[in-house]
Each structure stands twice: as C-alpha cells, then as structure tokens.
Short mmCIF file of C-alpha atoms in Angstrom, two decimals:
data_model
loop_
_atom_site.label_atom_id
_atom_site.label_comp_id
_atom_site.label_asym_id
_atom_site.label_seq_id
_atom_site.Cartn_x
_atom_site.Cartn_y
_atom_site.Cartn_z
CA UNK A 242 37.28 2.19 -0.13
CA UNK A 243 35.18 -1.14 -0.44
CA UNK A 244 37.19 -2.75 2.19
CA UNK A 245 36.81 0.30 4.48
CA UNK A 246 33.03 0.32 3.94
CA UNK A 247 32.71 -3.33 4.66
CA UNK A 248 34.64 -3.00 7.99
CA UNK A 249 32.29 0.03 8.69
CA UNK A 250 29.30 -2.29 8.03
CA UNK A 251 30.65 -4.95 10.11
CA UNK A 252 31.20 -2.58 13.06
CA UNK A 253 27.68 -1.08 12.74
CA UNK A 254 26.06 -4.59 12.83
CA UNK A 255 28.18 -5.47 15.82
CA UNK A 256 27.16 -2.25 17.51
CA UNK A 257 23.58 -3.34 17.26
CA UNK A 258 24.17 -6.09 19.88
CA UNK A 259 26.39 -3.92 22.25
CA UNK A 260 23.61 -1.72 23.52
CA UNK A 261 21.12 -2.31 26.35
CA UNK A 262 20.37 -5.89 27.25
CA UNK A 263 16.75 -5.48 25.94
CA UNK A 264 17.97 -4.21 22.53
CA UNK A 265 20.59 -6.85 22.30
CA UNK A 266 18.05 -9.66 22.79
CA UNK A 267 15.63 -8.20 20.44
CA UNK A 268 18.21 -7.78 17.76
CA UNK A 269 19.70 -11.24 18.14
CA UNK A 270 16.20 -12.88 18.38
CA UNK A 271 14.88 -11.08 15.28
CA UNK A 272 17.95 -11.89 13.20
CA UNK A 273 17.84 -15.58 14.23
CA UNK A 274 14.19 -15.66 13.45
CA UNK A 275 14.73 -14.22 9.99
CA UNK A 276 17.60 -16.60 9.12
CA UNK A 277 15.58 -19.53 10.44
CA UNK A 278 12.62 -18.57 8.27
CA UNK A 279 15.02 -18.20 5.38
CA UNK A 280 16.47 -21.62 5.94
CA UNK A 281 13.04 -23.35 6.37
CA UNK A 282 11.91 -21.73 2.98
CA UNK A 283 15.16 -22.79 1.42
CA UNK A 284 14.75 -26.29 2.62
CA UNK A 285 11.16 -26.36 1.09
CA UNK A 286 12.50 -25.14 -2.20
CA UNK A 287 15.46 -27.68 -2.37
CA UNK A 288 13.08 -30.46 -1.69
CA UNK A 289 11.33 -29.61 -5.03
CA UNK A 290 14.38 -30.98 -6.97
CA UNK A 291 12.66 -34.30 -7.55
CA UNK A 292 9.20 -32.77 -8.08
CA UNK A 293 7.56 -32.17 -11.49
CA UNK A 294 9.07 -28.90 -13.06
CA UNK A 295 5.56 -27.56 -13.36
CA UNK A 296 4.90 -27.98 -9.65
CA UNK A 297 8.28 -26.47 -8.55
CA UNK A 298 7.61 -23.54 -10.84
CA UNK A 299 4.15 -22.93 -9.32
CA UNK A 300 5.70 -22.80 -5.77
CA UNK A 301 9.14 -21.12 -6.27
CA UNK A 302 8.08 -18.27 -8.58
CA UNK A 303 5.32 -16.76 -6.53
CA UNK A 304 7.18 -17.09 -3.33
CA UNK A 305 10.28 -15.57 -4.77
CA UNK A 306 8.20 -12.67 -6.18
CA UNK A 307 6.65 -11.96 -2.83
CA UNK A 308 10.10 -11.81 -1.17
CA UNK A 309 11.27 -9.41 -3.81
CA UNK A 310 8.35 -7.30 -3.43
CA UNK A 311 9.02 -7.08 0.27
CA UNK A 312 12.61 -5.94 -0.53
CA UNK A 313 10.92 -3.07 -2.61
CA UNK A 314 8.42 -1.80 -0.21
CA UNK A 315 9.88 -2.12 3.31
CA UNK A 316 13.11 -0.14 2.65
CA UNK A 317 10.93 2.79 1.47
CA UNK A 318 9.20 2.96 4.93
CA UNK A 319 12.26 2.57 7.20
CA UNK A 320 14.70 4.52 5.07
CA UNK A 321 14.70 7.51 7.47
CA UNK A 322 17.08 5.56 9.73
CA UNK A 323 19.38 4.44 6.95
CA UNK A 324 23.03 4.59 8.29
CA UNK A 325 24.53 4.16 4.89
CA UNK A 326 22.77 7.20 3.39
CA UNK A 327 25.32 8.63 0.74
CA UNK A 328 24.72 12.16 2.31
CA UNK A 329 26.60 11.01 5.61
CA UNK A 330 29.79 10.44 3.42
CA UNK A 331 29.69 13.77 1.40
CA UNK A 332 31.99 15.62 3.98
CA UNK A 333 34.76 12.99 3.49
CA UNK A 334 35.59 13.68 -0.19
CA UNK A 335 34.97 10.30 -1.45
CA UNK A 336 34.50 10.00 -5.27
CA UNK A 337 30.97 9.19 -6.73
CA UNK A 338 32.35 5.88 -8.16
CA UNK A 339 34.00 4.41 -5.19
CA UNK A 340 31.20 5.41 -2.90
CA UNK A 341 28.53 3.96 -5.16
CA UNK A 342 30.34 0.68 -5.49
CA UNK A 343 31.37 0.55 -1.90
CA UNK A 344 27.99 1.15 -0.42
CA UNK A 345 26.43 -1.34 -2.95
CA UNK A 346 28.79 -4.11 -1.94
CA UNK A 347 28.74 -3.24 1.89
CA UNK A 348 24.89 -3.28 1.72
CA UNK A 349 25.10 -6.99 0.88
CA UNK A 350 26.22 -7.67 4.36
CA UNK A 351 23.22 -7.97 6.57
CA UNK A 352 20.48 -10.30 7.66
CA UNK A 353 17.82 -9.54 4.95
CA UNK A 354 20.25 -10.04 2.05
CA UNK A 355 21.84 -13.06 3.60
CA UNK A 356 18.37 -14.39 4.05
CA UNK A 357 17.41 -13.91 0.40
CA UNK A 358 20.80 -15.40 -0.61
CA UNK A 359 19.82 -18.69 1.30
CA UNK A 360 16.56 -18.85 -0.56
CA UNK A 361 18.01 -17.81 -3.94
CA UNK A 362 20.77 -20.61 -3.62
CA UNK A 363 18.10 -23.13 -2.38
CA UNK A 364 15.93 -22.36 -5.50
CA UNK A 365 19.08 -23.03 -7.73
CA UNK A 366 19.48 -26.53 -6.10
CA UNK A 367 15.87 -27.24 -7.16
CA UNK A 368 16.87 -26.72 -10.83
CA UNK A 369 20.03 -28.97 -10.77
CA UNK A 370 18.25 -31.26 -13.15
CA UNK A 371 20.70 -30.67 -16.05
CA UNK A 372 23.70 -28.69 -17.22
CA UNK A 373 21.50 -25.93 -18.78
CA UNK A 374 18.88 -25.46 -15.91
CA UNK A 375 21.64 -25.84 -13.39
CA UNK A 376 23.75 -22.91 -14.81
CA UNK A 377 20.56 -20.74 -15.30
CA UNK A 378 19.63 -21.42 -11.61
CA UNK A 379 23.01 -20.13 -10.49
CA UNK A 380 22.84 -17.08 -12.78
CA UNK A 381 19.26 -16.53 -11.62
CA UNK A 382 20.30 -16.66 -7.91
CA UNK A 383 23.24 -14.00 -8.61
CA UNK A 384 20.73 -11.88 -10.30
CA UNK A 385 18.09 -12.20 -7.37
CA UNK A 386 20.96 -11.46 -4.70
CA UNK A 387 22.09 -8.30 -6.63
CA UNK A 388 18.59 -7.05 -7.39
CA UNK A 389 17.58 -7.44 -3.71
CA UNK A 390 20.77 -5.63 -2.65
CA UNK A 391 20.25 -2.84 -4.92
CA UNK A 392 16.59 -2.60 -3.88
CA UNK A 393 17.54 -2.12 -0.29
CA UNK A 394 19.99 0.59 -1.32
CA UNK A 395 17.68 2.37 -3.60
CA UNK A 396 14.74 1.98 -1.35
CA UNK A 397 16.42 3.20 1.83
CA UNK A 398 18.05 6.19 0.08
CA UNK A 399 14.76 7.25 -1.51
CA UNK A 400 12.98 6.73 1.78
CA UNK A 401 15.65 8.59 3.74
CA UNK A 402 15.36 11.42 1.13
CA UNK A 403 11.44 11.51 1.33
CA UNK A 404 11.07 10.88 5.00
CA UNK A 405 14.13 12.80 6.22
CA UNK A 406 15.92 12.28 9.39
CA UNK A 407 13.65 14.52 11.37
CA UNK A 408 10.74 12.04 11.31
CA UNK A 409 10.91 9.05 13.56
CA UNK A 410 10.70 5.79 11.88
CA UNK A 411 7.96 4.58 14.10
CA UNK A 412 5.62 6.87 12.13
CA UNK A 413 5.79 4.26 9.32
CA UNK A 414 5.39 1.34 11.75
CA UNK A 415 1.87 0.53 11.18
CA UNK A 416 2.32 0.74 7.35
CA UNK A 417 5.35 -1.48 7.45
CA UNK A 418 3.58 -3.96 9.70
CA UNK A 419 0.49 -3.93 7.32
CA UNK A 420 2.66 -4.71 4.37
CA UNK A 421 4.65 -7.40 6.00
CA UNK A 422 1.46 -9.25 7.15
CA UNK A 423 -0.20 -8.93 3.93
CA UNK A 424 2.89 -10.51 2.15
CA UNK A 425 3.75 -13.11 4.69
CA UNK A 426 0.15 -14.55 4.89
CA UNK A 427 -0.05 -15.77 1.25
CA UNK A 428 3.64 -17.00 1.46
CA UNK A 429 2.97 -19.16 4.47
CA UNK A 430 -0.34 -20.42 3.16
CA UNK A 431 1.29 -21.31 0.00
CA UNK A 432 3.87 -23.37 1.59
CA UNK A 433 1.56 -25.00 4.24
CA UNK A 434 -1.18 -26.01 1.87
CA UNK A 435 -1.76 -29.79 1.65
CA UNK A 436 -2.42 -29.77 -2.21
CA UNK A 437 0.43 -27.53 -3.16
CA UNK A 438 2.20 -30.19 -4.94
CA UNK A 439 -0.73 -30.94 -7.15
CA UNK A 440 0.39 -30.36 -10.84
CA UNK A 441 -3.22 -29.82 -11.81
CA UNK A 442 -3.62 -26.75 -9.64
CA UNK A 443 -4.54 -24.18 -12.23
CA UNK A 444 -4.61 -21.38 -9.65
CA UNK A 445 -0.85 -21.86 -8.85
CA UNK A 446 0.15 -22.16 -12.32
CA UNK A 447 -1.76 -18.88 -13.21
CA UNK A 448 -0.04 -17.08 -10.28
CA UNK A 449 3.38 -18.18 -11.60
CA UNK A 450 2.51 -17.15 -15.03
CA UNK A 451 1.65 -13.65 -14.00
CA UNK A 452 4.47 -13.29 -11.44
CA UNK A 453 7.09 -14.48 -13.79
CA UNK A 454 6.47 -11.52 -16.20
CA UNK A 455 6.84 -8.96 -13.44
CA UNK A 456 10.02 -7.11 -12.64
CA UNK A 457 10.05 -8.84 -9.11
CA UNK A 458 9.43 -12.42 -10.52
CA UNK A 459 11.32 -12.58 -13.74
CA UNK A 460 14.73 -13.84 -12.34
CA UNK A 461 13.03 -16.41 -10.35
CA UNK A 462 11.11 -17.67 -13.41
CA UNK A 463 14.18 -18.03 -15.59
CA UNK A 464 15.31 -21.56 -14.74
CA UNK A 465 11.69 -22.64 -13.98
CA UNK A 466 10.44 -21.83 -17.59
CA UNK A 467 13.51 -23.67 -19.26
CA UNK A 468 13.02 -26.76 -17.07
CA UNK A 469 9.30 -26.62 -18.10
CA UNK A 470 10.19 -26.69 -21.75
CA UNK A 471 9.53 -23.02 -22.53
CA UNK A 472 13.08 -22.01 -23.42
CA UNK A 473 12.11 -19.01 -25.34
CA UNK A 474 10.25 -17.49 -22.53
CA UNK A 475 13.07 -18.25 -20.18
CA UNK A 476 15.44 -16.32 -22.19
CA UNK A 477 13.25 -13.31 -22.59
CA UNK A 478 12.73 -13.19 -18.75
CA UNK A 479 16.36 -13.44 -18.23
CA UNK A 480 16.84 -10.33 -20.36
CA UNK A 481 13.95 -8.70 -18.33
CA UNK A 482 15.67 -9.47 -15.13
CA UNK A 483 18.93 -8.09 -16.37
CA UNK A 484 17.22 -4.89 -17.69
CA UNK A 485 15.70 -4.59 -14.28
CA UNK A 486 18.99 -4.95 -12.50
CA UNK A 487 20.56 -2.35 -15.01
CA UNK A 488 17.85 0.08 -14.22
CA UNK A 489 18.30 -0.27 -10.49
CA UNK A 490 22.17 0.13 -10.94
CA UNK A 491 21.51 3.35 -13.01
CA UNK A 492 19.11 4.49 -10.32
CA UNK A 493 21.63 3.90 -7.61
CA UNK A 494 24.39 5.72 -9.47
CA UNK A 495 22.01 8.72 -10.10
CA UNK A 496 20.94 8.72 -6.45
CA UNK A 497 24.55 8.69 -5.20
CA UNK A 498 25.51 11.54 -7.45
CA UNK A 499 22.54 13.48 -6.37
CA UNK A 500 22.83 12.91 -2.64
CA UNK A 501 26.54 14.04 -2.64
CA UNK A 502 25.46 17.48 -3.67
CA UNK A 503 22.08 17.59 -1.91
CA UNK A 504 21.94 19.54 1.51
CA UNK A 505 19.87 17.35 3.96
CA UNK A 506 16.56 18.95 5.19
CA UNK A 507 16.64 21.74 2.63
CA UNK A 508 13.45 23.56 2.80
CA UNK A 509 11.74 23.72 -0.45
CA UNK A 510 10.20 27.13 -1.35
CA UNK A 511 7.26 27.11 -3.77
CA UNK A 512 5.70 30.13 -5.35
CA UNK A 513 1.98 30.31 -6.21
CA UNK A 514 0.50 32.49 -8.93
CA UNK A 515 -3.31 31.73 -8.05
CA UNK A 516 -5.28 30.69 -5.25
CA UNK A 517 -5.52 27.09 -6.69
CA UNK A 518 -8.83 25.49 -6.21
CA UNK A 519 -10.47 28.62 -4.81
CA UNK A 520 -9.91 30.39 -8.14
CA UNK A 521 -11.21 27.45 -10.16
CA UNK A 522 -14.27 26.61 -8.28
CA UNK A 523 -15.71 30.07 -7.77
CA UNK A 524 -17.03 32.03 -4.79
CA UNK A 525 -20.28 30.18 -3.67
CA UNK A 526 -20.31 28.57 -0.15
CA UNK A 527 -20.30 25.18 -1.52
CA UNK A 528 -17.32 25.90 -3.78
CA UNK A 529 -15.34 27.66 -1.08
CA UNK A 530 -15.69 24.54 1.25
CA UNK A 531 -14.91 22.20 -1.66
CA UNK A 532 -11.93 24.09 -2.51
CA UNK A 533 -10.76 24.02 1.06
CA UNK A 534 -11.33 20.27 1.18
CA UNK A 535 -9.61 19.42 -2.09
CA UNK A 536 -6.59 21.52 -0.84
CA UNK A 537 -6.64 19.51 2.45
CA UNK A 538 -6.92 16.23 0.82
CA UNK A 539 -4.07 16.95 -1.53
CA UNK A 540 -1.62 18.50 0.96
CA UNK A 541 -2.51 17.39 4.55
CA UNK A 542 -0.44 14.11 5.54
CA UNK A 543 -3.34 13.04 7.66
CA UNK A 544 -5.68 12.79 4.81
CA UNK A 545 -2.96 11.22 2.60
CA UNK A 546 -2.34 8.51 5.18
CA UNK A 547 -6.14 7.75 5.11
CA UNK A 548 -6.65 7.40 1.48
CA UNK A 549 -3.32 5.67 0.72
CA UNK A 550 -4.62 2.85 2.71
CA UNK A 551 -6.99 2.14 -0.24
CA UNK A 552 -3.96 1.24 -2.46
CA UNK A 553 -3.31 -1.81 -0.36
CA UNK A 554 -6.84 -3.14 -0.39
CA UNK A 555 -6.39 -5.19 -3.60
CA UNK A 556 -3.61 -7.12 -1.97
CA UNK A 557 -5.86 -8.37 0.74
CA UNK A 558 -7.58 -10.82 -1.76
CA UNK A 559 -4.28 -12.55 -2.44
CA UNK A 560 -4.75 -15.01 0.57
CA UNK A 561 -8.15 -15.73 -0.50
CA UNK A 562 -6.79 -16.86 -3.89
CA UNK A 563 -4.09 -18.81 -2.35
CA UNK A 564 -6.53 -20.42 0.09
CA UNK A 565 -8.56 -21.84 -2.78
CA UNK A 566 -11.02 -19.19 -3.90
CA UNK A 567 -11.20 -19.01 -7.55
CA UNK A 568 -9.11 -16.16 -8.76
CA UNK A 569 -11.77 -14.82 -11.00
CA UNK A 570 -14.14 -14.40 -8.06
CA UNK A 571 -11.53 -12.54 -6.01
CA UNK A 572 -11.57 -9.82 -8.69
CA UNK A 573 -15.01 -8.87 -7.45
CA UNK A 574 -13.93 -8.18 -3.84
CA UNK A 575 -11.49 -5.26 -3.86
CA UNK A 576 -13.64 -2.43 -5.50
CA UNK A 577 -16.80 -2.81 -3.07
CA UNK A 578 -14.42 -2.95 -0.10
CA UNK A 579 -12.69 0.20 -1.25
CA UNK A 580 -16.01 1.90 -1.72
CA UNK A 581 -17.06 1.09 1.94
CA UNK A 582 -13.61 2.50 3.23
CA UNK A 583 -13.95 5.63 0.95
CA UNK A 584 -17.45 6.23 2.33
CA UNK A 585 -16.29 5.75 5.76
CA UNK A 586 -13.25 8.17 5.51
CA UNK A 587 -15.22 11.41 6.19
CA UNK A 588 -17.02 10.24 9.38
CA UNK A 589 -14.90 12.39 11.65
CA UNK A 590 -13.92 15.18 9.12
CA UNK A 591 -14.95 18.12 11.43
CA UNK A 592 -12.39 17.08 13.91
CA UNK A 593 -9.66 17.22 11.43
CA UNK A 594 -10.27 20.97 11.24
CA UNK A 595 -9.60 21.43 14.92
CA UNK A 596 -10.27 24.99 15.78
CA UNK A 597 -10.33 26.06 12.16
CA UNK A 598 -13.87 24.90 12.08
CA UNK A 599 -14.82 28.39 13.45
CA UNK A 600 -14.34 29.63 9.78
CA UNK A 601 -17.40 27.37 8.78
CA UNK A 602 -19.44 28.36 11.97
CA UNK A 603 -18.81 32.15 11.77
CA UNK A 604 -19.23 32.44 8.01
CA UNK A 605 -22.94 32.06 8.31
CA UNK A 606 -23.15 29.69 5.27
CA UNK A 607 -25.82 27.17 5.31
CA UNK A 608 -24.96 23.89 6.93
CA UNK A 609 -25.70 21.74 3.91
CA UNK A 610 -23.04 23.68 1.83
CA UNK A 611 -20.51 22.71 4.56
CA UNK A 612 -21.66 19.08 4.25
CA UNK A 613 -21.72 18.87 0.56
CA UNK A 614 -18.44 20.82 0.02
CA UNK A 615 -16.59 18.44 2.41
CA UNK A 616 -17.69 15.46 0.44
CA UNK A 617 -16.54 16.92 -2.89
CA UNK A 618 -13.07 15.32 -3.04
CA UNK A 619 -14.33 11.82 -2.41
CA UNK A 620 -17.20 12.20 -5.04
CA UNK A 621 -15.09 13.70 -7.64
CA UNK A 622 -12.41 10.99 -7.39
CA UNK A 623 -14.63 8.13 -6.25
CA UNK A 624 -17.22 8.06 -9.07
CA UNK A 625 -14.65 7.85 -11.93
CA UNK A 626 -12.68 5.31 -9.91
CA UNK A 627 -15.91 3.13 -9.52
CA UNK A 628 -16.49 3.20 -13.30
CA UNK A 629 -12.92 2.30 -14.24
CA UNK A 630 -12.55 -0.10 -11.51
CA UNK A 631 -15.80 -1.92 -12.39
CA UNK A 632 -14.66 -2.27 -15.96
CA UNK A 633 -11.24 -3.64 -14.90
CA UNK A 634 -12.94 -6.10 -12.44
CA UNK A 635 -15.45 -7.25 -14.89
CA UNK A 636 -12.65 -7.97 -17.42
CA UNK A 637 -10.77 -9.94 -14.76
CA UNK A 638 -13.88 -11.77 -13.84
CA UNK A 639 -14.46 -12.75 -17.33
CA UNK A 640 -18.17 -11.82 -17.55
CA UNK A 641 -19.39 -8.22 -18.35
CA UNK A 642 -22.49 -8.94 -16.28
CA UNK A 643 -20.38 -7.87 -13.28
CA UNK A 644 -19.98 -4.40 -14.64
CA UNK A 645 -23.29 -2.92 -13.92
CA UNK A 646 -23.54 -5.01 -10.74
CA UNK A 647 -20.27 -3.48 -9.31
CA UNK A 648 -21.44 -0.11 -10.18
CA UNK A 649 -24.63 -0.45 -8.37
CA UNK A 650 -23.13 -2.02 -5.23
CA UNK A 651 -20.17 0.42 -5.11
CA UNK A 652 -22.29 3.49 -5.63
CA UNK A 653 -24.62 2.37 -2.89
CA UNK A 654 -21.74 1.83 -0.59
CA UNK A 655 -19.87 5.04 -1.34
CA UNK A 656 -22.94 7.42 -1.43
CA UNK A 657 -24.54 5.79 1.62
CA UNK A 658 -21.27 6.10 3.52
CA UNK A 659 -20.95 9.85 2.64
CA UNK A 660 -24.50 10.41 3.57
CA UNK A 661 -24.17 8.75 6.88
CA UNK A 662 -20.72 10.37 7.57
CA UNK A 663 -22.38 13.78 6.95
CA UNK A 664 -24.55 13.26 9.98
CA UNK A 665 -22.16 11.20 12.20
CA UNK A 666 -19.31 13.79 11.94
CA UNK A 667 -21.61 16.32 13.54
CA UNK A 668 -23.41 14.17 16.15
CA UNK A 669 -20.52 12.09 17.14
CA UNK A 670 -17.02 14.05 16.70
CA UNK A 671 -14.19 12.52 18.52
CA UNK A 672 -10.48 13.64 19.04
CA UNK A 673 -8.15 12.81 16.22
CA UNK A 674 -4.84 13.72 14.94
CA UNK A 675 -4.24 17.50 15.24
CA UNK A 676 -2.87 19.66 12.43
CA UNK A 677 0.78 19.50 12.37
CA UNK A 678 1.05 16.33 14.20
CA UNK A 679 2.44 13.07 12.66
CA UNK A 680 -0.32 11.04 11.00
CA UNK A 681 0.08 8.02 13.18
CA UNK A 682 -0.11 10.05 16.43
CA UNK A 683 -3.56 9.43 17.95
CA UNK A 684 -4.89 11.32 20.96
CA UNK A 685 -5.63 9.27 24.28
CA UNK A 686 -9.09 10.89 24.76
CA UNK A 687 -11.14 9.34 22.24
CA UNK A 688 -13.22 7.04 24.62
CA UNK A 689 -16.33 5.19 23.60
CA UNK A 690 -17.50 7.95 21.09
CA UNK A 691 -15.03 6.85 18.69
CA UNK A 692 -16.21 3.26 18.87
CA UNK A 693 -19.98 4.31 18.47
CA UNK A 694 -19.08 6.71 15.65
CA UNK A 695 -17.05 4.17 13.61
CA UNK A 696 -19.54 1.21 14.47
CA UNK A 697 -22.55 3.32 13.39
CA UNK A 698 -21.03 4.37 10.12
CA UNK A 699 -19.82 0.79 9.08
CA UNK A 700 -23.13 -0.88 10.08
CA UNK A 701 -25.10 1.88 8.23
CA UNK A 702 -23.03 1.32 5.03
CA UNK A 703 -23.40 -2.34 5.17
CA UNK A 704 -27.19 -2.07 5.76
CA UNK A 705 -27.82 0.23 2.89
CA UNK A 706 -25.66 -1.84 0.52
CA UNK A 707 -27.74 -5.05 1.27
CA UNK A 708 -30.34 -4.58 -1.44
CA UNK A 709 -27.84 -3.83 -4.16
CA UNK A 710 -25.58 -6.65 -2.87
CA UNK A 711 -28.48 -9.11 -2.90
CA UNK A 712 -29.62 -8.18 -6.32
CA UNK A 713 -25.95 -8.47 -7.38
CA UNK A 714 -25.78 -12.06 -6.10
CA UNK A 715 -28.93 -12.87 -8.15
CA UNK A 716 -27.53 -11.30 -11.27
CA UNK A 717 -24.27 -13.61 -11.02
CA UNK A 718 -26.05 -16.74 -10.06
CA UNK A 719 -29.44 -16.73 -11.91
CA UNK A 720 -28.57 -14.65 -14.99
CA UNK A 721 -28.24 -10.96 -16.02
CA UNK A 722 -31.88 -10.43 -16.79
CA UNK A 723 -33.28 -8.50 -15.08
CA UNK A 724 -31.04 -8.44 -11.93
CA UNK A 725 -28.00 -6.71 -13.41
CA UNK A 726 -30.00 -3.63 -14.48
CA UNK A 727 -32.05 -3.69 -11.22
CA UNK A 728 -28.73 -3.94 -9.11
CA UNK A 729 -27.45 -0.69 -10.92
CA UNK A 730 -30.83 1.23 -10.57
CA UNK A 731 -31.47 0.23 -6.97
CA UNK A 732 -27.81 0.79 -5.84
CA UNK A 733 -27.47 4.12 -7.39
CA UNK A 734 -31.03 5.19 -6.25
CA UNK A 735 -30.45 4.07 -2.55
CA UNK A 736 -27.03 5.68 -2.52
CA UNK A 737 -28.24 9.04 -4.04
CA UNK A 738 -31.21 9.07 -1.54
CA UNK A 739 -29.02 8.38 1.46
CA UNK A 740 -26.48 10.92 0.37
CA UNK A 741 -29.08 13.58 -0.16
CA UNK A 742 -30.86 12.96 3.08
CA UNK A 743 -27.49 12.94 4.82
CA UNK A 744 -26.48 16.12 3.34
CA UNK A 745 -29.63 17.76 4.37
CA UNK A 746 -29.95 16.42 7.91
CA UNK A 747 -26.26 16.91 8.49
CA UNK A 748 -26.59 20.47 7.29
CA UNK A 749 -29.45 21.24 9.83
CA UNK A 750 -27.46 19.60 12.70
CA UNK A 751 -24.36 21.60 11.69
CA UNK A 752 -26.27 24.88 11.91
CA UNK A 753 -27.81 23.71 15.37
CA UNK A 754 -24.63 22.35 16.76
CA UNK A 755 -22.04 24.65 15.32
CA UNK A 756 -20.94 26.24 18.72
CA UNK A 757 -20.78 22.84 20.21
CA UNK A 758 -18.52 21.57 17.53
CA UNK A 759 -16.18 24.59 18.12
CA UNK A 760 -16.16 23.91 21.82
CA UNK A 761 -15.19 20.16 21.23
CA UNK A 762 -12.58 21.32 18.74
CA UNK A 763 -10.92 23.60 21.45
CA UNK A 764 -11.03 20.67 23.97
CA UNK A 765 -9.02 18.39 21.58
#
C-alpha cells in the first residue's frame, strides 16, 4: 500500500506540470524558488559549524521555529484542496493502519518537506563538532522532518474538514499571504543582519531561549543546547520534541479513523431551546439590537474574518525586535494597535445588514439605541481584553507603570473609534460583502466613499488618541508621577466623551437618514 501511494503521489506531482503552459511554468518556477530558498538557508546554517555555539544557536533555533510554525498554519488555510484527504480513499476498502502509514509516508514526497529536509540536514552539519552533538543533530533532523510531514498531513486534513471542498481555496488566499509575509520578514531580516554573528546579542539569545521551549522549536534546540553546555536542557527538549511528534502521530491516527467513517459535506443539524442572546438581554430596544449584534459577531463569517485579524497583530512586532528594537519596548505596541483596529471595525456596520436594516428603520426605536446596541459586542469583549492585555504587556515590559498608561491609551483609541464609527457608518456607508457571500469577496462599486470613510475613521482615532499617547510617553520617560494617572484619566475621559457624542449624534443621523440607508442597502 505504501508503494502504491508513493506512485500515486509521484503521478500527482508530475500531473502538476502537465496542464496548461502557464500553470506548468508557475509550478516549476515556484518549486525551484522554494528549493533555492531552502538551499540558501541551508548553506547559511552549515557555515555556522565554525562559529561559536551560542551564536549558531541564536540563529538556527529561531529560524527553524519559524519554519515549523509555517508548516502549522499554511496547511490549515489551504487544506480544502488536499488531494490526499483520507475520505477520498474510503470507498476502496483500505485498512486504517495501511492508509495512515501510507499517506504519512507519501506526504513526505513534495517540495515543502524536501525543502525543510534540506534545512534540517544543514543544521545537523552545523553541530558536527563532536560525536555527541553530531548524533543529536542527526536525530533532531529526523524528528524535524517527521514533525513537519505530520503537520502537513494533520493540517491539510483538518483544513479540508473545516473548509470543505465546496469553498474555493482562494478565499483563504489573503490570510495565507499575510501569514507567509509575517513569517518570512523576520527570517530574512535575521539572516541578513550585519551583526547577527555577534555573540553578545542579548536579543537573539532571548529569542532562542523562548523558541527552544515551544513545540515548534524544541527539536531544533536539542543539539544547540548540548553544544552550548546545557546538556540537561537539551535532553528535556528532546523528550518534548518526541512528545510533540507522538501527539501528532496520535492525532493523525485519530483523524484517519474518523475521516474513513465521516460523510463529506454532511449538514449539521442544531436544535435550539431558547432564543439565545434575545432571552438573556431582555426586550428593550438597546437589548434587542445588542442581542442581534452579538449573534452576528458570533456566527457570521464576515464578522469572524474581521476580528480574527486581531489575532495576528502581535506577530507584526516580531520584525521590529529582529531589526534591533529592544524586545521589552515591542511589548507595548500590539495592544494599542489592536484597540485602533477594534474601534475601526464597526465603521461600516450598517452595510453588513444589507436589506435587513429595514428592521431597524421600521421598528421606530430611537436611533441612539441602534448605535449603542451595535457597539455592545466590541465593548463587552474589548474592555476586559484591554485590562488583561495591559497587565500582560506591563509584565513583559518589566515596569508596572505601563499598566495604567496602556489602559488609558487603549480605552481612548477603542472608545473614540467606536464613537466615530457610529457617525461614519450612517453618513458614509459603502457596499461591502453581502450576507451569504464569501468573506473575501468584495463588491466592485465601493468608489471613493470607502476611502473617505476609512480614512476619516482612522485619522479621527489617531487624533483623539494623541493626548493619552503624549501623556503616556511622558510617564515612561519622565517618571510615573503624575503622568501615569493622568494618562489613565485623560484617555478614559476622552474616549467616553467621544463615544457618548458619537452615539447621540449617530442616533440622530440614523433617525434622519433611515430611508436613505435602506435605499443604499438595496443598491448594494
């Protein structure tokens, strides 16, 4: 069975270059580019054989960790087009054991795994400094290759299961591109830095320390720690890497067993005993709109796509740290940026309703209740997230003065954004993704209105965040007294005032322009 699946894998790879001329060229060029990149990274790692062990560790472990993280994320996004989905073999009567082993082995044949094999073997060459580190380098390489191979299988299967064959893989194209760019930038920056061979680089050493204890970097850190004199840590990380490999193997075994008895595209039937948020929040106008908004934010793919972007914001600071910005300062960046994005999200919320906005217009409820109810999901989630995120950021920064500073800046950005969005979404609605369409499918008729709407919202958020931001800079540079408390008070005060004015003004505009909003929704 393994031999048959290997032949099938080879035929499928060969078939990729037998299509149209354009497709063949793209496949060949893309494959060669991936292999060339792997070879270049491998050469760079092999050249570290004569470098100080601490220096080699500070480069190999972070780069290897980023590569493994890429093998975790990308298959989940593109898994809808997986040709080796176990469900495709269910009709042939193949046993679970044979299919699991055969697909796992056949999955090793491909440009991505070959590329990571080149890098893994090259890092083992860097640790050929003695019998012990040499053997551990080879073992670590085998564990890395097997881990990445299973990550591809598990990720593609889970992605195919969640996405389904009915959804084109291009829907996840922007998400994949974002993740790839975010992961590639720090890797390239790390390899091209002029001072990356500086053994006194505390930043690189700290990255390697943290990455080596993660499931993605443990295998890469095994020979590095032993060569650096930390034999005990190296053995523990080897055990961690083997546990991760075992868990992936168990997950693959369980997925194959489940996929063989799972009907593709089976419709899930859910039964509801209550009205959900509508029962919990009551029957007032604000509560009704808030319940509808909470339901949409939890179930509608268009909303999920918007707020899931926030999860990738902390990764953006990685290139800054790699470029030389002290890591404790980078801890202060993600939370305010996330607050700005969260305040920006509802700026076109009315257009997401499409023709369903007539419910709000015809109900006769006051406009301010519509404005406030729509903001409930962001406020309910955003305020606790700011408190928890400020505490975490202050702890990473190493000075609790940052705690009130971050709360003040983030509350100003979030609440000001929500207040501005309450007005902009009424005055400047523009066509957006219609209900039932794919989240990444955008209409062609947005025009300049979308640019004006988005620019106005972002500029307004930044302007109203300036007072708290300036006081926050003074608190961090000149001392906590009295600037830290002033940042908290001014930031919260500005944010609450702008939010209140936005809700009231937006409500009056909604009462006045309700028919116009309905007409605009019908044109979308």
